[in-house]
Coordinates of C-alpha atoms and ligand atoms in Angstrom, one line a residue:
M1 CA 0.0 0.0 0.0
G2 CA 1.1 3.5 -0.8
S3 CA 1.2 4.8 2.8
R4 CA 3.2 1.8 4.0
L5 CA 5.8 2.5 1.3
A6 CA 5.8 6.1 2.4
L7 CA 6.7 5.1 5.9
V8 CA 9.5 2.9 4.7
A9 CA 10.8 5.8 2.7
L10 CA 10.6 8.0 5.7
T11 CA 12.7 5.5 7.7
A12 CA 15.2 5.3 4.9
S13 CA 15.6 9.1 4.8
L14 CA 15.9 9.3 8.6
S15 CA 18.7 6.8 8.5
G16 CA 20.4 8.7 5.7
C17 CA 20.6 12.0 7.6
S18 CA 21.3 11.1 11.2
G19 CA 22.8 7.6 11.3
G20 CA 26.5 7.8 10.7
S21 CA 28.3 4.5 10.4
D22 CA 26.3 2.8 13.1
G23 CA 22.9 3.0 11.3
P24 CA 19.9 5.0 12.1
D25 CA 19.7 7.0 15.3
E26 CA 16.6 5.6 16.9
S27 CA 17.5 6.3 20.5
R28 CA 14.8 8.9 21.3
Q29 CA 12.2 6.1 21.1
G30 CA 9.3 8.2 22.4
G31 CA 10.2 11.4 20.5
D32 CA 10.0 14.4 22.8
T33 CA 8.3 12.3 25.5
T34 CA 11.5 10.2 25.9
I35 CA 13.2 10.0 29.4
D36 CA 16.7 8.7 30.3
D37 CA 16.2 5.9 32.8
R38 CA 16.8 2.2 32.1
K39 CA 16.6 1.1 35.8
Y40 CA 13.6 -0.6 37.5
T41 CA 11.9 2.8 37.6
A42 CA 12.1 3.2 33.8
F43 CA 8.4 2.9 33.2
T44 CA 7.2 5.1 36.0
H45 CA 7.8 8.6 34.6
P46 CA 5.4 11.1 33.0
A47 CA 6.2 12.0 29.4
A48 CA 9.2 14.4 29.5
N49 CA 7.3 17.2 27.7
L50 CA 4.1 17.4 29.7
T51 CA 2.9 20.8 31.1
M52 CA 2.7 21.4 34.8
E53 CA -1.0 21.0 34.7
E54 CA -0.7 17.7 32.8
Q55 CA 1.9 16.4 35.3
S56 CA -0.7 17.0 38.1
K57 CA -3.3 15.1 36.3
F58 CA -0.7 12.3 35.8
T59 CA -0.1 12.2 39.5
L60 CA -3.8 12.2 40.3
G61 CA -4.1 9.1 38.1
T62 CA -1.2 7.4 39.8
S63 CA -3.0 7.0 43.1
P64 CA -5.9 4.9 42.0
F65 CA -3.6 2.9 39.7
N66 CA -1.2 2.0 42.6
F67 CA -4.0 1.8 45.2
V68 CA -4.8 -1.6 46.7
W69 CA -8.6 -1.6 46.6
E70 CA -10.6 -3.2 49.4
I71 CA -14.1 -4.3 50.2
P72 CA -16.7 -2.8 49.6
Q73 CA -15.3 -1.2 46.4
L74 CA -13.4 -4.2 45.3
G75 CA -15.3 -7.1 43.8
P76 CA -17.4 -9.1 44.5
Q77 CA -15.6 -10.9 41.7
Y78 CA -12.2 -9.9 40.6
N79 CA -8.7 -11.0 39.3
N80 CA -6.4 -8.7 41.3
D81 CA -7.0 -5.8 43.8
S82 CA -4.7 -3.3 42.1
C83 CA -3.8 -2.2 38.6
L84 CA -0.2 -2.3 39.6
G85 CA -0.6 -5.9 40.9
C86 CA -0.8 -7.0 37.2
H87 CA 1.1 -4.1 35.5
V88 CA 4.0 -4.4 37.9
G89 CA 6.2 -1.3 37.8
F90 CA 4.0 -0.2 34.9
G91 CA 5.5 -3.1 33.0
R92 CA 4.2 -6.6 32.2
G93 CA 2.8 -9.1 34.6
L94 CA 3.9 -12.7 35.1
P95 CA 1.9 -15.5 33.4
Q96 CA 0.5 -16.3 36.8
I97 CA -2.9 -17.4 37.8
G98 CA -3.2 -17.4 41.6
P99 CA -5.3 -19.4 44.0
T100 CA -9.0 -18.7 44.1
G101 CA -11.5 -18.4 47.0
I102 CA -12.2 -15.7 49.5
I103 CA -9.9 -12.6 49.8
D104 CA -6.4 -13.5 50.9
I105 CA -4.5 -10.2 50.8
N106 CA -1.2 -12.0 51.6
G107 CA -1.6 -14.7 49.0
P108 CA -0.5 -14.4 45.4
Q109 CA -3.2 -13.0 43.1
S110 CA -3.6 -13.5 39.4
E111 CA -1.4 -11.2 37.2
A112 CA -2.9 -12.6 34.0
L113 CA -6.5 -13.3 33.0
V114 CA -8.6 -15.6 30.8
R115 CA -11.1 -14.2 28.3
V116 CA -13.9 -16.6 27.4
S117 CA -16.7 -16.9 24.9
L118 CA -19.0 -19.4 23.1
P119 CA -18.6 -20.2 19.4
E120 CA -22.3 -19.6 18.6
G121 CA -25.0 -17.2 19.8
T122 CA -25.9 -13.6 20.1
P123 CA -23.0 -11.3 21.2
D124 CA -23.5 -8.8 24.0
V125 CA -22.4 -6.0 21.8
P126 CA -22.4 -5.7 18.0
G127 CA -19.7 -7.9 16.5
G128 CA -18.3 -8.9 19.9
P129 CA -17.6 -12.3 21.5
V130 CA -20.6 -14.3 22.7
S131 CA -20.6 -14.4 26.5
V132 CA -20.8 -17.6 28.5
P133 CA -23.8 -17.9 30.9
G134 CA -22.6 -17.5 34.4
Y135 CA -19.1 -16.2 33.4
G136 CA -19.5 -13.4 30.8
T137 CA -16.5 -12.8 28.6
Q138 CA -13.8 -12.9 31.3
L139 CA -13.2 -15.3 34.2
Q140 CA -12.8 -13.7 37.6
D141 CA -10.8 -16.2 39.7
H142 CA -11.1 -14.3 43.0
A143 CA -14.0 -13.2 45.1
T144 CA -14.4 -11.0 48.2
N145 CA -17.0 -13.3 49.7
G146 CA -17.5 -17.0 49.1
A147 CA -16.3 -18.9 46.1
A148 CA -14.9 -17.3 43.0
E149 CA -16.7 -18.0 39.7
A150 CA -13.8 -20.1 38.5
S151 CA -10.7 -21.9 39.7
I152 CA -7.8 -22.0 37.2
T153 CA -4.7 -24.2 37.3
L154 CA -1.9 -23.5 34.9
T155 CA 0.6 -26.1 33.8
W156 CA 3.3 -26.2 31.1
T157 CA 4.6 -28.8 28.7
E158 CA 8.0 -28.5 27.0
Q159 CA 9.0 -29.4 23.5
V160 CA 12.5 -29.2 22.0
Q161 CA 13.3 -27.6 18.7
T162 CA 16.6 -27.4 16.8
F163 CA 18.5 -24.5 15.2
G164 CA 20.3 -24.9 11.8
D165 CA 23.6 -25.3 13.7
G166 CA 22.3 -28.2 15.8
E167 CA 21.8 -26.3 19.0
T168 CA 18.5 -26.9 20.7
I169 CA 15.9 -24.8 22.5
S170 CA 13.0 -25.9 24.6
L171 CA 9.6 -24.2 24.0
R172 CA 6.8 -24.4 26.6
T173 CA 3.1 -24.4 26.0
P174 CA 0.5 -23.3 28.6
H175 CA -2.4 -25.5 29.6
L176 CA -5.3 -24.3 31.7
A177 CA -7.5 -26.5 33.8
I178 CA -10.7 -24.6 34.6
R179 CA -13.4 -25.6 37.0
D180 CA -16.3 -23.6 38.3
G181 CA -16.5 -22.2 41.8
L182 CA -17.9 -25.5 43.1
G183 CA -15.2 -27.6 41.4
N184 CA -17.4 -28.7 38.5
A185 CA -16.3 -28.9 34.9
I186 CA -17.0 -25.8 32.8
P187 CA -19.1 -25.8 29.5
V188 CA -17.3 -28.0 27.0
D189 CA -17.7 -25.6 24.0
M190 CA -16.2 -22.6 26.0
R191 CA -13.4 -20.9 24.1
T192 CA -10.6 -19.5 26.3
S193 CA -7.8 -17.0 25.7
F194 CA -5.1 -16.7 28.4
R195 CA -3.4 -13.2 28.3
I196 CA -0.7 -11.6 30.4
A197 CA -0.7 -7.9 31.3
P198 CA 1.3 -5.8 28.8
P199 CA 3.6 -2.8 29.6
M200 CA 2.1 0.7 29.9
I201 CA 4.7 3.0 28.2
G202 CA 3.9 5.3 25.3
L203 CA 0.3 4.1 24.8
G204 CA -1.0 7.6 24.1
L205 CA 1.5 8.0 21.3
L206 CA 0.2 4.7 19.8
E207 CA -3.3 6.0 20.2
S208 CA -2.4 9.0 18.0
V209 CA -1.1 6.8 15.1
D210 CA -3.2 6.7 11.9
I211 CA -3.6 2.9 11.7
D212 CA -5.8 3.0 8.7
A213 CA -2.8 4.3 6.7
L214 CA -0.7 1.4 7.8
A215 CA -3.3 -1.4 7.0
D216 CA -2.6 -3.8 4.2
P217 CA -5.3 -6.4 4.6
A218 CA -5.0 -8.0 1.2
D219 CA -1.2 -7.7 1.0
A220 CA -1.4 -5.2 -1.8
D221 CA 2.4 -4.7 -1.7
G222 CA 2.9 -8.4 -2.1
D223 CA 5.5 -8.9 0.6
G224 CA 3.7 -11.9 2.1
I225 CA 2.8 -9.9 5.1
S226 CA -0.7 -8.4 5.3
G227 CA -1.9 -6.4 8.3
A228 CA -5.5 -6.1 9.3
L229 CA -7.5 -3.7 11.4
N230 CA -10.0 -4.8 14.1
D231 CA -13.4 -3.2 14.3
V232 CA -14.7 -3.2 17.8
W233 CA -17.6 -1.8 19.8
N234 CA -17.1 1.4 21.8
P235 CA -19.6 1.4 24.7
E236 CA -19.0 5.2 25.3
T237 CA -19.9 6.4 21.7
H238 CA -22.2 3.4 21.0
A239 CA -20.4 2.9 17.7
T240 CA -18.1 0.5 15.9
E241 CA -14.6 1.9 15.9
R242 CA -11.0 0.8 15.1
G243 CA -9.6 -1.5 17.8
R244 CA -6.1 -0.6 19.1
F245 CA -5.4 -2.0 22.6
G246 CA -5.1 -5.4 24.1
W247 CA -3.3 -8.4 22.5
K248 CA -6.0 -8.6 19.7
A249 CA -6.6 -4.9 19.4
N250 CA -10.0 -5.6 21.0
T251 CA -10.4 -2.2 22.7
P252 CA -10.9 1.1 20.9
T253 CA -9.4 3.7 23.3
L254 CA -7.3 4.0 26.5
H255 CA -10.3 5.6 28.1
I256 CA -12.4 2.4 27.6
Q257 CA -9.4 0.2 28.4
A258 CA -8.8 1.8 31.8
A259 CA -12.4 1.8 32.8
S260 CA -13.1 -1.7 31.6
A261 CA -10.0 -3.0 33.4
A262 CA -11.4 -1.4 36.6
D263 CA -14.8 -2.9 36.0
N264 CA -13.8 -6.4 34.8
D265 CA -10.4 -7.1 36.5
M266 CA -11.2 -5.5 39.9
G267 CA -15.0 -5.1 40.1
L268 CA -14.8 -1.3 40.4
S269 CA -17.6 0.8 38.8
S270 CA -17.0 4.2 37.3
F271 CA -19.0 6.8 35.3
I272 CA -18.1 4.9 32.1
F273 CA -19.3 1.5 33.5
P274 CA -21.7 2.7 36.3
E275 CA -23.2 0.5 38.9
G276 CA -26.7 1.9 38.4
N277 CA -27.3 3.2 41.9
G278 CA -25.3 6.5 41.3
N279 CA -22.5 5.4 43.7
N280 CA -19.5 4.6 41.6
D281 CA -16.4 3.0 43.2
I282 CA -14.0 5.2 41.4
Q283 CA -14.6 9.0 41.5
D284 CA -14.9 10.7 38.1
D285 CA -11.7 12.7 38.5
Q286 CA -9.8 9.6 39.5
M287 CA -11.1 7.7 36.5
E288 CA -10.1 10.6 34.2
G289 CA -6.7 10.8 35.9
M290 CA -6.1 7.1 35.4
A291 CA -7.0 7.2 31.7
F292 CA -4.6 10.2 31.4
L293 CA -1.9 8.3 33.3
V294 CA -1.9 5.3 31.0
S295 CA -1.8 7.7 28.0
A296 CA 1.1 9.7 29.1
I297 CA 3.8 7.4 30.6
A298 CA 7.2 8.3 29.1
V299 CA 9.2 5.9 26.8
P300 CA 12.8 5.4 28.0
A301 CA 15.6 6.2 25.6
A302 CA 17.2 3.1 23.9
A303 CA 20.7 2.1 25.2
P304 CA 23.6 2.9 22.9
R305 CA 24.3 0.2 20.3
N306 CA 27.7 -1.5 20.3
A307 CA 28.9 -3.2 17.1
E308 CA 27.1 -6.4 17.9
A309 CA 23.7 -4.6 18.5
S310 CA 24.2 -2.6 15.4
H311 CA 24.6 -5.8 13.4
G312 CA 21.5 -7.1 15.2
R313 CA 19.6 -4.0 13.9
E314 CA 20.6 -4.9 10.4
L315 CA 19.5 -8.5 10.9
F316 CA 16.1 -7.1 12.2
D317 CA 15.6 -5.7 8.7
Q318 CA 17.1 -8.7 6.9
F319 CA 14.9 -11.2 8.7
K320 CA 11.9 -9.0 7.9
C321 CA 11.1 -8.4 11.6
S322 CA 10.7 -4.7 10.6
S323 CA 7.9 -5.6 8.2
C324 CA 5.6 -5.9 11.2
H325 CA 7.6 -4.3 14.1
L326 CA 7.9 -1.0 12.2
P327 CA 10.9 0.9 13.6
T328 CA 9.6 4.4 12.8
L329 CA 6.2 5.9 13.0
V330 CA 5.0 9.5 13.1
T331 CA 2.0 10.3 15.3
G332 CA -0.9 12.4 14.1
T333 CA -2.9 14.9 16.1
G334 CA -4.5 13.6 19.3
P335 CA -6.2 15.0 22.5
I336 CA -2.8 15.5 24.2
P337 CA -0.9 18.1 22.2
E338 CA 2.5 16.9 23.5
L339 CA 2.0 13.5 22.0
S340 CA 1.1 14.8 18.5
N341 CA 3.4 14.9 15.5
Q342 CA 6.1 12.9 17.2
T343 CA 8.6 10.7 15.4
I344 CA 8.7 7.6 17.5
H345 CA 10.4 4.1 17.4
P346 CA 7.9 1.7 18.8
Y347 CA 8.6 -1.4 16.6
T348 CA 4.9 -2.1 15.9
D349 CA 2.4 -1.5 13.1
L350 CA -0.5 -1.9 15.5
L351 CA -2.1 -4.3 13.1
L352 CA -3.3 -7.9 13.3
H353 CA -1.3 -10.7 11.7
D354 CA -1.8 -14.4 11.2
M355 CA 0.9 -15.8 13.5
G356 CA 0.2 -19.5 12.6
D357 CA -1.6 -22.4 14.2
L358 CA 0.9 -22.8 17.1
L359 CA -0.1 -19.4 18.6
T360 CA -3.8 -19.6 18.0
D361 CA -6.2 -19.3 20.9
A362 CA -9.1 -20.4 18.7
R363 CA -11.2 -17.6 20.2
P364 CA -12.2 -14.8 17.8
D365 CA -12.3 -11.3 19.4
F366 CA -14.5 -9.0 17.2
E367 CA -12.8 -9.3 13.7
A368 CA -9.6 -10.8 15.0
Q369 CA -9.4 -14.6 14.4
G370 CA -7.8 -17.1 16.7
V371 CA -4.5 -17.1 14.8
E372 CA -4.4 -13.3 14.7
W373 CA -2.5 -11.1 17.1
R374 CA -1.6 -7.4 17.1
T375 CA 2.1 -6.7 16.7
P376 CA 3.3 -5.7 20.2
A377 CA 5.5 -2.6 20.5
L378 CA 9.1 -3.7 21.3
W379 CA 10.3 -0.3 22.8
G380 CA 11.4 -0.9 26.4
I381 CA 11.5 -4.7 26.0
G382 CA 15.2 -4.6 26.9
I383 CA 14.3 -3.3 30.4
A384 CA 11.6 -5.8 31.1
T385 CA 13.7 -8.1 33.2
T386 CA 15.3 -5.2 35.1
I387 CA 11.8 -4.2 36.2
R388 CA 10.7 -7.7 37.2
D389 CA 12.3 -11.1 37.5
G390 CA 10.6 -14.0 35.7
I391 CA 8.7 -12.0 33.1
A392 CA 8.0 -13.6 29.8
F393 CA 6.9 -12.7 26.3
L394 CA 4.0 -13.3 23.9
H395 CA 0.3 -12.9 24.7
D396 CA 0.3 -15.8 27.3
G397 CA 3.9 -15.4 28.5
R398 CA 5.0 -18.7 27.0
A399 CA 8.4 -17.4 25.8
R400 CA 11.1 -17.0 28.4
S401 CA 13.6 -15.4 26.1
Y402 CA 13.7 -13.4 22.8
A403 CA 14.8 -16.6 21.0
E404 CA 11.8 -18.5 22.3
A405 CA 9.5 -15.7 21.3
I406 CA 10.9 -15.6 17.7
M407 CA 10.8 -19.5 17.5
W408 CA 7.0 -19.3 18.1
H409 CA 6.5 -16.9 15.2
G410 CA 4.7 -18.6 12.3
G411 CA 2.0 -17.7 9.7
E412 CA 2.9 -14.4 8.1
A413 CA 6.1 -14.4 10.2
Q414 CA 7.2 -17.9 9.0
A415 CA 10.0 -16.4 6.8
S416 CA 11.3 -14.5 9.8
H417 CA 11.2 -17.6 12.0
D418 CA 13.0 -19.6 9.3
A419 CA 15.7 -17.0 8.8
F420 CA 16.3 -16.9 12.6
Q421 CA 16.3 -20.7 13.0
A422 CA 18.9 -21.0 10.1
A423 CA 21.1 -18.1 11.4
S424 CA 24.5 -18.7 13.1
K425 CA 24.7 -18.5 16.8
A426 CA 26.6 -15.2 16.5
D427 CA 23.8 -13.7 14.4
R428 CA 21.0 -15.0 16.8
E429 CA 22.9 -13.4 19.7
A430 CA 23.4 -10.2 17.8
L431 CA 19.6 -9.9 17.2
A432 CA 19.0 -10.5 20.9
A433 CA 21.7 -7.9 21.7
F434 CA 19.8 -5.3 19.6
L435 CA 16.5 -6.1 21.3
E436 CA 18.2 -5.7 24.6
T437 CA 19.0 -2.0 23.7
L438 CA 15.3 -1.2 23.2
Ligands
HEC501 C1 -5.7 -9.2 36.5 C2 -4.6 -8.4 35.9 C3 -4.9 -7.0 35.4 C4 -5.4 -6.0 36.2 C5 -5.8 -5.9 37.7 C6 -5.4 -4.8 35.3 N1 -4.9 -5.2 34.0 FE1 -4.7 -4.0 32.5 N2 -4.3 -5.6 31.3 C7 -4.3 -6.9 31.7 C8 -4.3 -7.8 30.6 C9 -4.3 -9.3 30.6 C10 -4.3 -7.0 29.4 C11 -4.4 -7.4 28.0 C12 -5.9 -7.6 27.7 C13 -6.3 -8.2 26.4 O1 -5.4 -8.5 25.6 O2 -7.5 -8.5 26.1 C14 -4.3 -5.6 29.9 C15 -4.3 -4.5 29.1 C16 -4.3 -3.2 29.5 C17 -4.1 -2.0 28.7 C18 -3.8 -2.0 27.2 C19 -2.3 -2.2 27.0 C20 -2.0 -2.4 25.5 O3 -0.8 -2.3 25.2 O4 -2.8 -2.6 24.7 C21 -4.2 -0.9 29.5 C22 -4.1 0.6 29.2 C23 -4.5 -1.4 30.9 N3 -4.5 -2.8 30.8 C24 -4.7 -0.6 32.0 C25 -5.1 -1.1 33.2 C26 -5.6 -0.3 34.3 C27 -5.8 1.3 34.3 C28 -5.9 -1.1 35.3 C29 -6.6 -0.8 36.7 C30 -7.8 -0.1 36.6 C31 -5.6 -2.4 34.9 N4 -5.2 -2.4 33.6 C32 -5.8 -3.6 35.7 C33 -4.3 -7.3 33.0 C34 -4.7 -6.6 34.1
HEC502 C1 4.0 -11.0 10.5 C2 4.4 -10.0 11.5 C3 5.6 -10.2 12.4 C4 6.9 -10.5 12.0 C5 7.4 -10.6 10.6 C6 7.6 -10.6 13.2 N1 6.8 -10.4 14.3 FE1 7.4 -10.5 16.3 N2 5.5 -10.4 16.8 C7 4.4 -10.3 16.0 C8 3.1 -10.5 16.7 C9 1.7 -10.4 16.2 C10 3.5 -10.8 18.0 C11 2.6 -11.2 19.2 C12 2.3 -12.7 19.1 C13 1.6 -13.3 20.4 O1 1.6 -12.6 21.4 O2 1.2 -14.4 20.4 C14 5.0 -10.7 18.1 C15 5.8 -10.9 19.2 C16 7.1 -10.6 19.3 C17 7.9 -10.6 20.5 C18 7.4 -10.6 21.9 C19 6.9 -9.3 22.3 C20 6.1 -9.2 23.7 O3 5.8 -8.1 24.1 O4 5.9 -10.2 24.3 C21 9.2 -10.4 20.1 C22 10.4 -10.2 21.0 C23 9.2 -10.3 18.7 N3 8.0 -10.5 18.2 C24 10.4 -10.1 17.9 C25 10.4 -10.4 16.5 C26 11.6 -10.5 15.8 C27 13.0 -10.4 16.3 C28 11.2 -10.8 14.5 C29 12.1 -11.1 13.3 C30 12.9 -12.3 13.5 C31 9.8 -10.7 14.4 N4 9.3 -10.5 15.7 C32 9.0 -10.9 13.3 C33 4.4 -10.0 14.7 C34 5.6 -10.2 13.9

């Protein structure tokens, strides 16, 4: 498509003017919002260019995000009692499903969640998933009083794969055993999708990108890689809009994402998802503050590239990683002026791609099919383990390393997978060294 080519051309011209011998200068990953911190606090800062007034709004949103909610606001059904409990350090959560039952504030809680639906029936909202009687479209595995609606046990199986040079790698697959609150089996035809909590940086920048201009659903440019948009229901505007957030781009705006997280993950009502009795658990200004907060978290600067990482950046193009993980985008105009017209390096096209049968969850989410996932942004990925030990990659956290994540790529990314699998150990390590600088 013309616009995709235009972006590629833009990347090329940027590399031409500012790169020097080490390739393009992509260090200010978040444009003018970029901050310089690659420690465990890297994801906690407001965008560097916010006004004083916006910084206050950011701080206002931080309190309800960090707050550990209690009865009577929390629940009755929930997954975790704090946003931060899943988005630890404003980064990603572990692929962890905790014990169920009545509130145990000292016990581990779930940092991940399971979306559910039925294959047939009338959806709750136009085009959306069909809810499961008694469960809705998300399992809440904790309750403030009595049994939770579901009890989930996660186990893994391992399978060994071999690189071209004979070295091996073990890949793990998650398996969920789900029972209802009374220990009974759940409906047999229930579709499930296990998802970890993604990191929170730069989301308002991504909200300001013109994704229609990036889409290439029929692969018009013939590179073997298409890129589809999701169309999802916006309960605030009562209209179908482009989906952007969540692992399948199943949510239209950060405003809705923040409010529905409060509602579904924690059982907190707000003016966006009211309780009906006029008493919302989250005050209106707190809700607005939290939506602003998740829009305006700064993106950390990339680490300098040594020779190995620079070589990895070249391989990132050679292996066609950059066909989906687009290195450079320019934001349009959005509600937060400081996030508008920024040249950013998020390494995503925000589009849905067929990633092959090995990664399918077999659960459509609006227009997104089971095999389709939205390209995740890779900025900040090199700091993920500094923020939290034991974190993992891909929608369900099955990948414990970059190499495992790449080895799971299939479908439209099969050529990338094959190039990586066939590459020398030195090249595989160079690619990882590049990702570590992001
Ligand atoms: C139980 C864990 C959990 C809790 C609690 C939680 N989240 Fe999330 N969050 C997730 C998961 C899982 C996703 C991905 C959802 C999907 O793909 O459908 C997500 C996605 C998001 C996204 C979109 C990120 C992206 O890159 O698309 C935002 C924004 C967000 N959450 C904000 C919040 C806020 C604000 C709160 C508190 C009100 C919160 N979350 C509470 C697990 C959680
Ligand atoms: C066809 C598009 C496409 C191509 C090509 C592609 N990716 Fe991906 N990548 C994705 C999608 C979509 C996901 C998310 C899949 C999932 O969660 O199941 C992903 C996930 C990842 C992740 C994990 C991110 C996270 O936040 O968990 C890494 C790392 C990654 N890709 C690196 C690469 C590298 C390196 C290459 C080249 C060797 C590559 N990708 C090629 C689309 C692509």
